[in-house]
PDB file of C-alpha atoms in Angstrom:
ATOM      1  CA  UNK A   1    -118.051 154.109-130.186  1.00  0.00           C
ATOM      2  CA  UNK A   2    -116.503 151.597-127.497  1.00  0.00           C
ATOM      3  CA  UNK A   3    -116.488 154.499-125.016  1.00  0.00           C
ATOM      4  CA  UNK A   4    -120.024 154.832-125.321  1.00  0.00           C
ATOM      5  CA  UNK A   5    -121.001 151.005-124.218  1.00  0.00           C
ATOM      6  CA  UNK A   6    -118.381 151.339-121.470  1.00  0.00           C
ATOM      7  CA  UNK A   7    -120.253 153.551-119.813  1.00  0.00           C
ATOM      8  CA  UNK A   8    -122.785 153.202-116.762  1.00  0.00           C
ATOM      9  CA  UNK A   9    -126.322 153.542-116.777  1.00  0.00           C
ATOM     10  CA  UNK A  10    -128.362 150.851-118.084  1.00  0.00           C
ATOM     11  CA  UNK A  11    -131.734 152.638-119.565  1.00  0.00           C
ATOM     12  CA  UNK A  12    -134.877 151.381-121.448  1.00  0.00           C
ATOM     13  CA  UNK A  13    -136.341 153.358-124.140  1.00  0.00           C
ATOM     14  CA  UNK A  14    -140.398 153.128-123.482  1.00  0.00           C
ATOM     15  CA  UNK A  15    -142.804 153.842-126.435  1.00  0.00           C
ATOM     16  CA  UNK A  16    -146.452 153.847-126.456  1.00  0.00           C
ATOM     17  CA  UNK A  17    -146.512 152.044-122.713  1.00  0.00           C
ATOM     18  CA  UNK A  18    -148.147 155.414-121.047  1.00  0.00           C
ATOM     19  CA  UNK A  19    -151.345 154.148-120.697  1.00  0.00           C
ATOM     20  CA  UNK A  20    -150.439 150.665-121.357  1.00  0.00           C
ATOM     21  CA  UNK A  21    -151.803 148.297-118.050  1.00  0.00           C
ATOM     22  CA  UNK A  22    -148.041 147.075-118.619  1.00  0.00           C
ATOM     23  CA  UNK A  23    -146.436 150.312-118.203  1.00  0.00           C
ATOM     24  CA  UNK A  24    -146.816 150.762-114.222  1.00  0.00           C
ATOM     25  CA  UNK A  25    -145.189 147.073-113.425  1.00  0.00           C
ATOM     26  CA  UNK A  26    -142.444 147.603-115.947  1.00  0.00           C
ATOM     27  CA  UNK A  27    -141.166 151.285-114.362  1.00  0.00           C
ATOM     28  CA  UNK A  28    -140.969 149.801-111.570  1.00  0.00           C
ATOM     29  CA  UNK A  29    -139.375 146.955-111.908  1.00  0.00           C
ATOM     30  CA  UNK A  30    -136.735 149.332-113.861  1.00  0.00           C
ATOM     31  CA  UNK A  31    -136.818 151.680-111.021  1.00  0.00           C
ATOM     32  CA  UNK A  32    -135.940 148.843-108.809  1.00  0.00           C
ATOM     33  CA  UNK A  33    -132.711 147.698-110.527  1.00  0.00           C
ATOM     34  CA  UNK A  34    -131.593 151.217-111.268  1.00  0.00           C
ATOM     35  CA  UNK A  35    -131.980 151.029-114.908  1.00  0.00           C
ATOM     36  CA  UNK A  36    -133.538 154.455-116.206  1.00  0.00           C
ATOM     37  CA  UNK A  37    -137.217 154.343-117.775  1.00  0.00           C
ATOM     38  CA  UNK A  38    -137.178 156.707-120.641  1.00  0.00           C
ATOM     39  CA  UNK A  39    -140.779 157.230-122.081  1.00  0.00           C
ATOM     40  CA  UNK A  40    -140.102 158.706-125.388  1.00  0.00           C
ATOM     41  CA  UNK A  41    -143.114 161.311-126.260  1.00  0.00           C
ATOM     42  CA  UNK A  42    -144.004 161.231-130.239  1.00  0.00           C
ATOM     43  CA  UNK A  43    -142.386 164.271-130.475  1.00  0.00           C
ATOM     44  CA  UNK A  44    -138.664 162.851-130.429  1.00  0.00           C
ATOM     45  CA  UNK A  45    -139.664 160.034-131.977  1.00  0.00           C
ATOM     46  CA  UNK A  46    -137.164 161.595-135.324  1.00  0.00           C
ATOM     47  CA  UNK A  47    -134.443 161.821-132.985  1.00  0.00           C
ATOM     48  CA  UNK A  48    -130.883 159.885-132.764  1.00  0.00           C
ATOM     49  CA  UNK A  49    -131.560 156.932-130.497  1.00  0.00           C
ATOM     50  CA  UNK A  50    -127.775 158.116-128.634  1.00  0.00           C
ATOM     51  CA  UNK A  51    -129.627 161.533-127.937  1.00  0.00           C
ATOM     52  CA  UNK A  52    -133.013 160.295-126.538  1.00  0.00           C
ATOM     53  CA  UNK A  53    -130.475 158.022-124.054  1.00  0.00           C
ATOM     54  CA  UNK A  54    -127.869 161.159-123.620  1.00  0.00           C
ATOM     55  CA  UNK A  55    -125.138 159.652-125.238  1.00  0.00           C
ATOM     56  CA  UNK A  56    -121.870 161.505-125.446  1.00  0.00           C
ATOM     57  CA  UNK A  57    -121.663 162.638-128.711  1.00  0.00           C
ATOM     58  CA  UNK A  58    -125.418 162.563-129.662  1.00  0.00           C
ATOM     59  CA  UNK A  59    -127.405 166.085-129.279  1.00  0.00           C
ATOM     60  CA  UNK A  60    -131.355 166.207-130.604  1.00  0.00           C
ATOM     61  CA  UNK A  61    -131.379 167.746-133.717  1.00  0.00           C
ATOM     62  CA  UNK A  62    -133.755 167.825-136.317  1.00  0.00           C
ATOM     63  CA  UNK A  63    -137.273 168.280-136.631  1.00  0.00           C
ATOM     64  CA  UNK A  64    -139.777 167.000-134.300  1.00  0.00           C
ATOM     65  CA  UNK A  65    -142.362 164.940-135.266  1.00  0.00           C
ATOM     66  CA  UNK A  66    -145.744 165.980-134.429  1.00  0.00           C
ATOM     67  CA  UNK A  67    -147.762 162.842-134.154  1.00  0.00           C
ATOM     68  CA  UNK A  68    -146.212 159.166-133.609  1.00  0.00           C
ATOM     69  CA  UNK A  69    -146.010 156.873-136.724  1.00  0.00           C
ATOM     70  CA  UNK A  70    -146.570 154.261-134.684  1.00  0.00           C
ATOM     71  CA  UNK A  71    -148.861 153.040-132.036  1.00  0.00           C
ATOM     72  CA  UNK A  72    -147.390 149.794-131.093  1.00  0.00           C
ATOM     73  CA  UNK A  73    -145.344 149.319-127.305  1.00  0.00           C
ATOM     74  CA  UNK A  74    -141.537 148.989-128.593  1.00  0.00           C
ATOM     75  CA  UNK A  75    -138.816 149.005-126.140  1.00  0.00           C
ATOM     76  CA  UNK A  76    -135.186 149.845-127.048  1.00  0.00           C
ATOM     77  CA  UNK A  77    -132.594 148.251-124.439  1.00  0.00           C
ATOM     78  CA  UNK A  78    -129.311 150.007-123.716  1.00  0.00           C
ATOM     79  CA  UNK A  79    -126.348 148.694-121.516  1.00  0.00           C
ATOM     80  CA  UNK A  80    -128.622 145.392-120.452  1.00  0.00           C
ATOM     81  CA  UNK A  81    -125.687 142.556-120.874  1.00  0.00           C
ATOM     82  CA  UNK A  82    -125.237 139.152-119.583  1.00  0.00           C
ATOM     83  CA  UNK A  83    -127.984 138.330-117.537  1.00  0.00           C
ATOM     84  CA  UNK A  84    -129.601 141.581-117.145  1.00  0.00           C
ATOM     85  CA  UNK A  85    -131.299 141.433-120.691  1.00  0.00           C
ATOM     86  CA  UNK A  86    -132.501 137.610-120.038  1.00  0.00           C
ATOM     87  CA  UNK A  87    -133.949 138.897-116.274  1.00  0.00           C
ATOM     88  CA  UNK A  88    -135.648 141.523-117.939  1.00  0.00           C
ATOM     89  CA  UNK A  89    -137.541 139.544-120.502  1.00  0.00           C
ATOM     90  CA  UNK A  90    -137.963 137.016-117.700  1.00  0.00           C
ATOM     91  CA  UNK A  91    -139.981 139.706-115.834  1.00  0.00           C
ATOM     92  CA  UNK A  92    -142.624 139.714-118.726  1.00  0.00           C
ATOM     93  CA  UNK A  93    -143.418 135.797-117.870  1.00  0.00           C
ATOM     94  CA  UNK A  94    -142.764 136.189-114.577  1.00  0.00           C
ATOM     95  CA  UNK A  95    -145.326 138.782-113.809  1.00  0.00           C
ATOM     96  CA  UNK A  96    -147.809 137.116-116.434  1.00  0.00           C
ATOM     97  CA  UNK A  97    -147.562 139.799-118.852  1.00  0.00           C
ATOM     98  CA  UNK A  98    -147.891 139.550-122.289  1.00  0.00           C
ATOM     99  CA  UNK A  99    -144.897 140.418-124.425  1.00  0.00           C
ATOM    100  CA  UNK A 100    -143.830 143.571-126.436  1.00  0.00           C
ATOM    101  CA  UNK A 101    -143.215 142.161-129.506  1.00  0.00           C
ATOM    102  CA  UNK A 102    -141.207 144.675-131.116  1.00  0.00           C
ATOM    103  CA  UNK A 103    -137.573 144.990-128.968  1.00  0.00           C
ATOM    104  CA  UNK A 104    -134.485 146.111-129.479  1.00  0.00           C
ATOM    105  CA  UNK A 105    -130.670 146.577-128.083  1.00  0.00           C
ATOM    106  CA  UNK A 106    -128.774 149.903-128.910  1.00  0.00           C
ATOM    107  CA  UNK A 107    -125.385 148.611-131.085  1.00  0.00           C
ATOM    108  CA  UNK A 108    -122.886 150.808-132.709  1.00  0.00           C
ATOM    109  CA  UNK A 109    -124.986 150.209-135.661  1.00  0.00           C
ATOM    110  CA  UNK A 110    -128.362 151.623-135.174  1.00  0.00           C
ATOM    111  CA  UNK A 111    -126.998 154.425-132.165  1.00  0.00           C
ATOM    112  CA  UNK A 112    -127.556 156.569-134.897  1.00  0.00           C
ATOM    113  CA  UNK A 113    -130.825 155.738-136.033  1.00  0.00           C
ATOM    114  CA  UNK A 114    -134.110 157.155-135.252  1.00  0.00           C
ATOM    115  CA  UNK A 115    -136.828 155.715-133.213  1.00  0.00           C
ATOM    116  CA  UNK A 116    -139.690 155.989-136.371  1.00  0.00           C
ATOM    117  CA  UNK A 117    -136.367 154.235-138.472  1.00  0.00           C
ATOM    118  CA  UNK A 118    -135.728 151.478-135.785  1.00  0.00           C
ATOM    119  CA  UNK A 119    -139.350 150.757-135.747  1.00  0.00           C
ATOM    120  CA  UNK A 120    -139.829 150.522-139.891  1.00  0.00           C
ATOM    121  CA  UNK A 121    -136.756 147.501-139.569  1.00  0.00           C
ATOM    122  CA  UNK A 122    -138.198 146.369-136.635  1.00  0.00           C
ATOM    123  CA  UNK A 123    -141.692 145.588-138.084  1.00  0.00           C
ATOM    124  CA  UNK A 124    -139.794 144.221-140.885  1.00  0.00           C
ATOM    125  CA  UNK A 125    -137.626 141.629-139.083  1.00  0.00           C
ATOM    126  CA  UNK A 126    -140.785 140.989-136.743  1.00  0.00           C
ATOM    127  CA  UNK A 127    -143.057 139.950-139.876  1.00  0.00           C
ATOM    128  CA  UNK A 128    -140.589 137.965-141.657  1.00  0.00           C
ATOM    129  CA  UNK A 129    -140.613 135.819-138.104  1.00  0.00           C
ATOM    130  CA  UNK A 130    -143.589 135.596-138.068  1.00  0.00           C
ATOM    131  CA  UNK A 131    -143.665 134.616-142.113  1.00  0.00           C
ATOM    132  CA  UNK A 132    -140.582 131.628-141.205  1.00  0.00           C
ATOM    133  CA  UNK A 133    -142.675 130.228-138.025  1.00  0.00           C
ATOM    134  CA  UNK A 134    -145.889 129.811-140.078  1.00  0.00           C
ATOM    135  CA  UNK A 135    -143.952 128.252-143.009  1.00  0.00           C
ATOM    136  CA  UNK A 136    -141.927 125.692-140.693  1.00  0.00           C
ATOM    137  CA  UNK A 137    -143.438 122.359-140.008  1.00  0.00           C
TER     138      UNK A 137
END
């Protein structure tokens, strides 16, 4: 699995930011630091995470999923280390945009995992945030 993070080619998976007002500024900021935009249509949304980014060793199998589970923006970072994860979540204050609330980075662990999966945990971990920040003083 090492191999696989050694690689080049930073890329964001996009969901549900189509016709999001948020969607134009954040392609091209992307675009402009050569990290690939991937807008994943509800169709692969029961694909491997490692396939929807091309991933050596990953291939789309499986059934597709005719309508999205979800309609919430999530964005799935891949290769963004150091500094480029913490100027990309700058660019979301920077720019005056609101944030996508659900985000996460590709790891060995959930590589496998599908997008409709990654979302179910990441609601999960997102509510029980919210659930700790309303219950500290």
């Amino acid at each position: 699995m090492e191999a696989v993070y050694a690689m080049p080619g930073r890329a964001v998976l996009l969901y549900n930011l189509t016709a999001d007002p948020r969607g134009p500024k954040l392609r091209a900021y992307l675009a402009g630091r050569n990290i690939r935009a991937i807008d994943v249509p509800p169709a692969d949304d029961l694909q491997p995470l490692g396939a929807l980014l091309g991933l050596p060793g990953f291939e789309k199998t499986g059934p597709s999923s005719p309508v999205r589970t979800f309609s919430e923006p999530m964005l799935v970072m891949f290769a963004m280390q150091g500094n480029g994860m913490s100027e990309f979540l700058q660019f979301f204050r920077s720019e005056g945009l609101s944030p996508v609330a659900l985000k996460a980075v590709v790891t060995p662990t959930n590589v496998s995992w599908t997008s409709a999966a990654l979302y179910h945990e990441l609601k999960q971990e997102h509510a029980a945030f919210l659930q700790q920040r309303r219950a500290s003083p």
